[in-house]
PDB file of C-alpha atoms and ligand atoms in Angstrom:
ATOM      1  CA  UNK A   1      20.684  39.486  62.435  1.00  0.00           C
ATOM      2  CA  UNK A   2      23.032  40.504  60.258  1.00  0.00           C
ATOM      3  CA  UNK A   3      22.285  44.306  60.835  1.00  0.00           C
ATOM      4  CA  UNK A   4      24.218  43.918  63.674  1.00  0.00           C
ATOM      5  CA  UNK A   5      28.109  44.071  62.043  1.00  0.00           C
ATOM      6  CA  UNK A   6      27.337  47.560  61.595  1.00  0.00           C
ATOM      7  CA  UNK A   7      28.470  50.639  63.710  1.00  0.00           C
ATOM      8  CA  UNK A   8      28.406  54.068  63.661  1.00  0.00           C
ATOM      9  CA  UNK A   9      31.098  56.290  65.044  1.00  0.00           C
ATOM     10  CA  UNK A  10      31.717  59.514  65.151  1.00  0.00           C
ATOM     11  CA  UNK A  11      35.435  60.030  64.935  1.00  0.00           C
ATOM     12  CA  UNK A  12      38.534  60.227  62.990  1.00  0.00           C
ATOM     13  CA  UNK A  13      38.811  57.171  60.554  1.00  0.00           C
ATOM     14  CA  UNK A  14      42.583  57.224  61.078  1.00  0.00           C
ATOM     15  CA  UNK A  15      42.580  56.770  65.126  1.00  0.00           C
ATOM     16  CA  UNK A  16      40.455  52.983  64.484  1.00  0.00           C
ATOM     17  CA  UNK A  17      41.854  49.543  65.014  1.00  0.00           C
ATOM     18  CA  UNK A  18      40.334  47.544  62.148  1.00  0.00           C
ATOM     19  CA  UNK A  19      41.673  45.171  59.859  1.00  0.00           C
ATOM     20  CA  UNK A  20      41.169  48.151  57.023  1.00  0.00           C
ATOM     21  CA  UNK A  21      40.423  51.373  56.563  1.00  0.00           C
ATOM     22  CA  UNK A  22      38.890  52.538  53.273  1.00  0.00           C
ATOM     23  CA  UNK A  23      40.411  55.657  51.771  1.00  0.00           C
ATOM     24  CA  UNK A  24      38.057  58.192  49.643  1.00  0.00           C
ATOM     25  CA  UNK A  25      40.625  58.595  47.279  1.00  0.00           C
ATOM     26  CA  UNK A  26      41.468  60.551  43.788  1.00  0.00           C
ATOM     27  CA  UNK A  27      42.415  58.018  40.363  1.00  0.00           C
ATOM     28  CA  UNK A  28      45.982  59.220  40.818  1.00  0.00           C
ATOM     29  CA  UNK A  29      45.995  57.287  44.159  1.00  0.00           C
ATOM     30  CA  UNK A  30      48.783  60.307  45.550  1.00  0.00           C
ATOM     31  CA  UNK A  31      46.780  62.117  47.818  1.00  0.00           C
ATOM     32  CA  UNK A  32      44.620  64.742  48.184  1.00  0.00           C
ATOM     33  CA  UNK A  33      43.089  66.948  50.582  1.00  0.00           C
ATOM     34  CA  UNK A  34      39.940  65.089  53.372  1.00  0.00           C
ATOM     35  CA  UNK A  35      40.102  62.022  54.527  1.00  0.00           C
ATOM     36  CA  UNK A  36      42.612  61.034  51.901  1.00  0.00           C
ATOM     37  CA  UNK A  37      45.048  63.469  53.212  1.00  0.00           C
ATOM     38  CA  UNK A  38      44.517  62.312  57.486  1.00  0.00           C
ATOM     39  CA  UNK A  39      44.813  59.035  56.123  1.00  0.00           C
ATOM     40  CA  UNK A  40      48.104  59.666  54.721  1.00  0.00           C
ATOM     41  CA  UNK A  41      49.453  62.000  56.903  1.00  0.00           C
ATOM     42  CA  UNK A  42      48.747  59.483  60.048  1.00  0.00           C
ATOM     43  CA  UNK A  43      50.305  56.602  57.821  1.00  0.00           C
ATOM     44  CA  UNK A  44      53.575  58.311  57.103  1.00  0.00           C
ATOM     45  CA  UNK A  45      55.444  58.939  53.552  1.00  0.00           C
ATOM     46  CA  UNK A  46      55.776  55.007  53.049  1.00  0.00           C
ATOM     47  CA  UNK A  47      51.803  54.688  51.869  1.00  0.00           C
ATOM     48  CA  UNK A  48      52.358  57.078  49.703  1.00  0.00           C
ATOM     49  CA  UNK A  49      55.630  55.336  48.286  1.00  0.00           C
ATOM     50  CA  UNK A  50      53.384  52.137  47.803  1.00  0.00           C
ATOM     51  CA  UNK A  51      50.691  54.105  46.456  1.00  0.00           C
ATOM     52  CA  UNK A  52      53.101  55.384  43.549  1.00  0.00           C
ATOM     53  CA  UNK A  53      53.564  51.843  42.819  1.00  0.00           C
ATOM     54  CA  UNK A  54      50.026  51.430  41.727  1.00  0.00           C
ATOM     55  CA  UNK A  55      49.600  53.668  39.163  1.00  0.00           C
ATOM     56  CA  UNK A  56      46.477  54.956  40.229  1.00  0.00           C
ATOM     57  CA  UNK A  57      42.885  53.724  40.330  1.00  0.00           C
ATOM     58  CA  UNK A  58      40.018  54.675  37.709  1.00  0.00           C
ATOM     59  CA  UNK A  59      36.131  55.665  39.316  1.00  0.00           C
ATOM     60  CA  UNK A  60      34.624  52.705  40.851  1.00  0.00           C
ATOM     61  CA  UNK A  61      37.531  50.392  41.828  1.00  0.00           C
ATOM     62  CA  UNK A  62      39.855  49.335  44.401  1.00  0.00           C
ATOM     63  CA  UNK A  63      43.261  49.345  45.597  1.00  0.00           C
ATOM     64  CA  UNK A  64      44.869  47.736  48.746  1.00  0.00           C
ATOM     65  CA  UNK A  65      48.077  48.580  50.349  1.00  0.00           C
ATOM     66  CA  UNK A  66      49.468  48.507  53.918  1.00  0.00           C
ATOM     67  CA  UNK A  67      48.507  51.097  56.595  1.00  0.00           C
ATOM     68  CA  UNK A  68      52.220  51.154  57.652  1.00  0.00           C
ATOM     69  CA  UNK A  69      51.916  53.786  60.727  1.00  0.00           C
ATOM     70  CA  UNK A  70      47.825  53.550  61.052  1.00  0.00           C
ATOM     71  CA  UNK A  71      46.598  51.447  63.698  1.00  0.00           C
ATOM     72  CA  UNK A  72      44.854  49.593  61.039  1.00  0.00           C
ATOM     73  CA  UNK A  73      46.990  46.584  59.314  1.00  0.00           C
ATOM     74  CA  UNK A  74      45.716  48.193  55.513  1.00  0.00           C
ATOM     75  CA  UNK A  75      44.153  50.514  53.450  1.00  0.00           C
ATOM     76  CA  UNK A  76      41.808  49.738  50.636  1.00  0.00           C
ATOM     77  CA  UNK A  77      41.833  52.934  48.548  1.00  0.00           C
ATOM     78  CA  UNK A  78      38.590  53.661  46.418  1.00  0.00           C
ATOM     79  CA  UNK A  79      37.735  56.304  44.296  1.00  0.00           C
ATOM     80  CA  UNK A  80      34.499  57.352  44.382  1.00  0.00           C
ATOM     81  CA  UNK A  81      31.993  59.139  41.579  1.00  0.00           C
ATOM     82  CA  UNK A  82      31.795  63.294  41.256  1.00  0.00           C
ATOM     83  CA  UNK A  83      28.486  63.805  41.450  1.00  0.00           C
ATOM     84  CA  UNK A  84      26.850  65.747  38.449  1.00  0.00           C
ATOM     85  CA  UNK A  85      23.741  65.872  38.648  1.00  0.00           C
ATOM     86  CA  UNK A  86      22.985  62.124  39.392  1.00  0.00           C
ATOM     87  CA  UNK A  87      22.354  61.384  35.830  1.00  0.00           C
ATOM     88  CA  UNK A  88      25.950  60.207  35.035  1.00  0.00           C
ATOM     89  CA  UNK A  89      25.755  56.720  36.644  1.00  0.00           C
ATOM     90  CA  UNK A  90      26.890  58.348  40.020  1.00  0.00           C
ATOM     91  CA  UNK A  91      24.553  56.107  42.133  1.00  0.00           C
ATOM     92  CA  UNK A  92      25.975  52.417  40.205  1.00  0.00           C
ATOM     93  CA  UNK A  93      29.296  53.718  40.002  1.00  0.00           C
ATOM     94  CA  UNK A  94      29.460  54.541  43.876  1.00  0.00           C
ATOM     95  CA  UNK A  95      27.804  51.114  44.548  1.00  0.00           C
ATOM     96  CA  UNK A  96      30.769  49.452  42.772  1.00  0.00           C
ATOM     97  CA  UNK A  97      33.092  51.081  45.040  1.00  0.00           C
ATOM     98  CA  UNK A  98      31.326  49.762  48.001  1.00  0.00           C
ATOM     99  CA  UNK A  99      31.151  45.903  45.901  1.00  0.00           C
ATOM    100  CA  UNK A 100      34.957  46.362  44.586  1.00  0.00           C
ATOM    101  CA  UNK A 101      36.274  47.077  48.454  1.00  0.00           C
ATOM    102  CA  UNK A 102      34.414  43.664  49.485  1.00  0.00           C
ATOM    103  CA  UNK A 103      35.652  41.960  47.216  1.00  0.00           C
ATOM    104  CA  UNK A 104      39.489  42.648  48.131  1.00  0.00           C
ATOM    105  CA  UNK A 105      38.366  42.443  52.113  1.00  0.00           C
ATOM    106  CA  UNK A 106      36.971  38.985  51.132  1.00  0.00           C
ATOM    107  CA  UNK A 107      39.573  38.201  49.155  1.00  0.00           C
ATOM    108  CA  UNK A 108      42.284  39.356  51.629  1.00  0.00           C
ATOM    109  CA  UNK A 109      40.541  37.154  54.841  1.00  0.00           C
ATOM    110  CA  UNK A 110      39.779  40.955  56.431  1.00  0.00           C
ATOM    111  CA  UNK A 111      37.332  41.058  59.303  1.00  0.00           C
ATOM    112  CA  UNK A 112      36.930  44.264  60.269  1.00  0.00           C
ATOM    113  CA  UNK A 113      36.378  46.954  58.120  1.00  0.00           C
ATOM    114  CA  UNK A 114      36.014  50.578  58.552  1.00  0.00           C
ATOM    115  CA  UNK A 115      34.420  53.600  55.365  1.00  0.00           C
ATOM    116  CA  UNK A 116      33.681  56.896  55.551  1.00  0.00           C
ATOM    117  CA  UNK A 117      31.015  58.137  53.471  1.00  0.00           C
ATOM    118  CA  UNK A 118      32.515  58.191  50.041  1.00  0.00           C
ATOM    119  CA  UNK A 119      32.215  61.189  47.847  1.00  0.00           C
ATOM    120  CA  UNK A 120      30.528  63.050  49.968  1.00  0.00           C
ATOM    121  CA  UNK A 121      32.567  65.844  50.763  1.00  0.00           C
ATOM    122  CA  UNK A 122      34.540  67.175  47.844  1.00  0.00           C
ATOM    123  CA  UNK A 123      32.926  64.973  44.993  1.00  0.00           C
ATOM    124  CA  UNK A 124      29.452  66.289  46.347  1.00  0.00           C
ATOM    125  CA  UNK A 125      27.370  63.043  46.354  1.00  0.00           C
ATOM    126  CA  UNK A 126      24.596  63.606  48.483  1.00  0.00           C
ATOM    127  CA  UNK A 127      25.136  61.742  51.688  1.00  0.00           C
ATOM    128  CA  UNK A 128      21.274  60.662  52.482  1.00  0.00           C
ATOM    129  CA  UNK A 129      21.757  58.768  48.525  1.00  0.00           C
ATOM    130  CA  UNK A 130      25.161  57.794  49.546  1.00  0.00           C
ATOM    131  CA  UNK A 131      24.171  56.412  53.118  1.00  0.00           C
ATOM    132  CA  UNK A 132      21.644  54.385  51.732  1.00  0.00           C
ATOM    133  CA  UNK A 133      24.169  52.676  48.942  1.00  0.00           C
ATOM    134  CA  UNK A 134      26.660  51.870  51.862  1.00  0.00           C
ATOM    135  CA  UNK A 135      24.362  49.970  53.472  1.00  0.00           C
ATOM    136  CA  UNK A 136      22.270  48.681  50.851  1.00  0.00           C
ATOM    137  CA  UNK A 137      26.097  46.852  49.618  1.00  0.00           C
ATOM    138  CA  UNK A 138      26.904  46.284  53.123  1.00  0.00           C
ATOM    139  CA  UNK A 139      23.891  43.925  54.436  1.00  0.00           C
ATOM    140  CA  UNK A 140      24.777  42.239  50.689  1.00  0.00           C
ATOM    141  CA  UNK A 141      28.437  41.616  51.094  1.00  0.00           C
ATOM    142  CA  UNK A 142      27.081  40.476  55.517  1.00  0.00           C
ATOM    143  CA  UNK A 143      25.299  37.976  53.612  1.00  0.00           C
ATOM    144  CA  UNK A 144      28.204  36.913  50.876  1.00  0.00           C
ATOM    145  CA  UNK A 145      31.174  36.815  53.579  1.00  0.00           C
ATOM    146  CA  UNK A 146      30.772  34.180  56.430  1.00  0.00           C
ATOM    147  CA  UNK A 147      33.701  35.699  58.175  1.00  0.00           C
ATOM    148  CA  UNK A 148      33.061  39.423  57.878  1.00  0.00           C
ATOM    149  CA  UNK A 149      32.285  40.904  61.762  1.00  0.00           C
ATOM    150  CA  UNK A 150      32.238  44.580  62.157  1.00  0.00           C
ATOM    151  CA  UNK A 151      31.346  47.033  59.286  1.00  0.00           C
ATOM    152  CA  UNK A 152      32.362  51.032  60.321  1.00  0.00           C
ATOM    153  CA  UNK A 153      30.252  54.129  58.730  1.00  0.00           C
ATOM    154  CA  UNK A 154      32.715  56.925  60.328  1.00  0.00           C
ATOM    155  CA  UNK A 155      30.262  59.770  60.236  1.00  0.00           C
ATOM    156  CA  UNK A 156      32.447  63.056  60.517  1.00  0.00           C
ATOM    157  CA  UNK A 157      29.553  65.287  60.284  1.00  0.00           C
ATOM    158  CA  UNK A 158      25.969  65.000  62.611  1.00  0.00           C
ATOM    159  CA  UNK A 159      24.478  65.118  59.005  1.00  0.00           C
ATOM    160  CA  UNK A 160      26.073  62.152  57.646  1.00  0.00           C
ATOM    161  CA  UNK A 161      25.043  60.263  61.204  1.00  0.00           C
ATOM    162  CA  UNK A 162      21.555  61.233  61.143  1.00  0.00           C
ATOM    163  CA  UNK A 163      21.500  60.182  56.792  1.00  0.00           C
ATOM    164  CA  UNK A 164      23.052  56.822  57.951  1.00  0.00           C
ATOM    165  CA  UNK A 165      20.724  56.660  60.971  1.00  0.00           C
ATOM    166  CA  UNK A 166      17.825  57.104  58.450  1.00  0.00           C
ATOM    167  CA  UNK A 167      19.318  54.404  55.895  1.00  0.00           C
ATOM    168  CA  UNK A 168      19.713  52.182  58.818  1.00  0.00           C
ATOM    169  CA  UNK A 169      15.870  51.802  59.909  1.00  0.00           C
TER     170      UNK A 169
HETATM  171  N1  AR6 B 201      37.859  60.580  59.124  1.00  0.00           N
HETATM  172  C1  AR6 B 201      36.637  60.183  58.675  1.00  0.00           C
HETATM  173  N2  AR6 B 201      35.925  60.872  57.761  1.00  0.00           N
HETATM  174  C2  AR6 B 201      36.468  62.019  57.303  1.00  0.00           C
HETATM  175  C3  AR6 B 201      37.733  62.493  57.716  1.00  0.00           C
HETATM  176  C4  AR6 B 201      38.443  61.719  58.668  1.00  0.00           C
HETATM  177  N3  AR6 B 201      39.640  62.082  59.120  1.00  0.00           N
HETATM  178  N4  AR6 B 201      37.999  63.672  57.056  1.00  0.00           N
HETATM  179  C5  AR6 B 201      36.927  63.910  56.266  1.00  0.00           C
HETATM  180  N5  AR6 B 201      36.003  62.936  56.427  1.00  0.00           N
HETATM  181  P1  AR6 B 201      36.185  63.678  51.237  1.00  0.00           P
HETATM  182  P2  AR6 B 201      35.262  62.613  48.651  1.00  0.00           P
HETATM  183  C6  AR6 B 201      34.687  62.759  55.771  1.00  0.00           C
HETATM  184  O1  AR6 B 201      36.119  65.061  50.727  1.00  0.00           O
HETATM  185  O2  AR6 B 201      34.016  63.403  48.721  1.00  0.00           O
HETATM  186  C7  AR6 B 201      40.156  64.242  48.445  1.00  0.00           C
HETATM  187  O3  AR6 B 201      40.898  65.393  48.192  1.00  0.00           O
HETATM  188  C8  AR6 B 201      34.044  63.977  55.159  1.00  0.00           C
HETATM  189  O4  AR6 B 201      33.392  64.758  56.142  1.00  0.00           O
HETATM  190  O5  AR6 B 201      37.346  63.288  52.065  1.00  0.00           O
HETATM  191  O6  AR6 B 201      35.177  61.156  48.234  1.00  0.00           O
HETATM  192  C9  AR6 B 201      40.552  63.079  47.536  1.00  0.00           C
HETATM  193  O7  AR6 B 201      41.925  63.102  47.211  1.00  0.00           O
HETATM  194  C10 AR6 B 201      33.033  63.313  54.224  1.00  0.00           C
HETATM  195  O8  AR6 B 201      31.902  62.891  54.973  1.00  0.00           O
HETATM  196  O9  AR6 B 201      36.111  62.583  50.027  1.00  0.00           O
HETATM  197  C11 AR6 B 201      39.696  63.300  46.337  1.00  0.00           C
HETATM  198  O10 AR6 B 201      40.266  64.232  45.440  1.00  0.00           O
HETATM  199  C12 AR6 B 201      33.777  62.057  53.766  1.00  0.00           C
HETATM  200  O11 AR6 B 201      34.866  61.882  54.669  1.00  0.00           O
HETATM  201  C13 AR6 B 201      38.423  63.861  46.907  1.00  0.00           C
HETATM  202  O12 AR6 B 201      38.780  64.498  48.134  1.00  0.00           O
HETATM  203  C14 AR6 B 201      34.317  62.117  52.333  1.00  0.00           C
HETATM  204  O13 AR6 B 201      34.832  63.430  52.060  1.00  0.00           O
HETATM  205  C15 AR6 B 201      37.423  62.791  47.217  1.00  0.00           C
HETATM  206  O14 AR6 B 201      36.213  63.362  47.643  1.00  0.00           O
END
């Protein structure tokens, strides 16, 4: 069942051993505050030195780059909607994030794959919409990639656990 590639965890995305982490990011792609900024702060100045390269990232897509001084071999950096009211495409435009880091972990041969919930801390997406999104995309891309194994949900909060619990059943 294909349920079964997905974990919850409550920790800090930067301490797990994954193929990839996925970054929350801003569209400049230099850092911010979150998990943006424990993801770069645990990788050391040399993500950010890649991520200048890049020249940012608009709403909905996808970035990859190493994870240098993570335990995880890369970082897919994705920059999720602001939610305004849910009437500005927030709920498609977050789904793409979710389709657009796939597509690079598919492309990329990447097995294991670890997200927080995406825009739903400073960008104010509501996590219970947001939880069921992630893994709405997720049991799509489990069915797409032959290869994929383990899918994380880091929930950092007992509310984002229980909203993924709920999206889970
Ligand atoms: N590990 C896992 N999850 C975390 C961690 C961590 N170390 N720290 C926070 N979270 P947010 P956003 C959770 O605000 O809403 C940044 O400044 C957090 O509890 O990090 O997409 C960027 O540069 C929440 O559940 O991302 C952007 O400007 C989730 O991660 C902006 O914030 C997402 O919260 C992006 O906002």
């Amino acid at each position: 069942m294909k349920k079964k590639i997905i974990k919850l965890v409550e920790t800090d995305i930067t301490t797990l051993s994954v193929d990839v982490i996925v970054n929350a990011a801003n569209s400049s792609l230099l850092g911010g505050g979150g998990v943006d900024g424990a993801i770069h702060r645990a990788a050391g100045p040399e993500l950010l030195t890649e991520c200048r390269t890049l020249n940012g990232c608009p709403t909905s897509e996808a970035k990859i780059t190493k994870g240098y001084k993570l335990p995880a071999r890369f970082v897919i950096h994705t920059v999720g909607p602001i939610w305004r009211g849910g009437n500005h495409e927030e709920t498609h435009l977050l789904a793409e994030c979710y389709r657009n880091t796939f597509k690079i972990a598919q492309t990329q041969h990447l097995e294991t794959i670890a997200f927080p919930a995406i825009s739903t801390g400073a960008y104010g997406f509501p996590v219970k919409v947001a939880a069921k999104i992630a893994v709405r995309e997720t049991m799509i891309a489990a069915m797409q990639i032959p290869f994929l194994k383990q899918v994380i949900f880091v929930c950092f909060t007992p509310e984002t656990r229980e909203a993924y619990e709920e999206a889970l059943q």
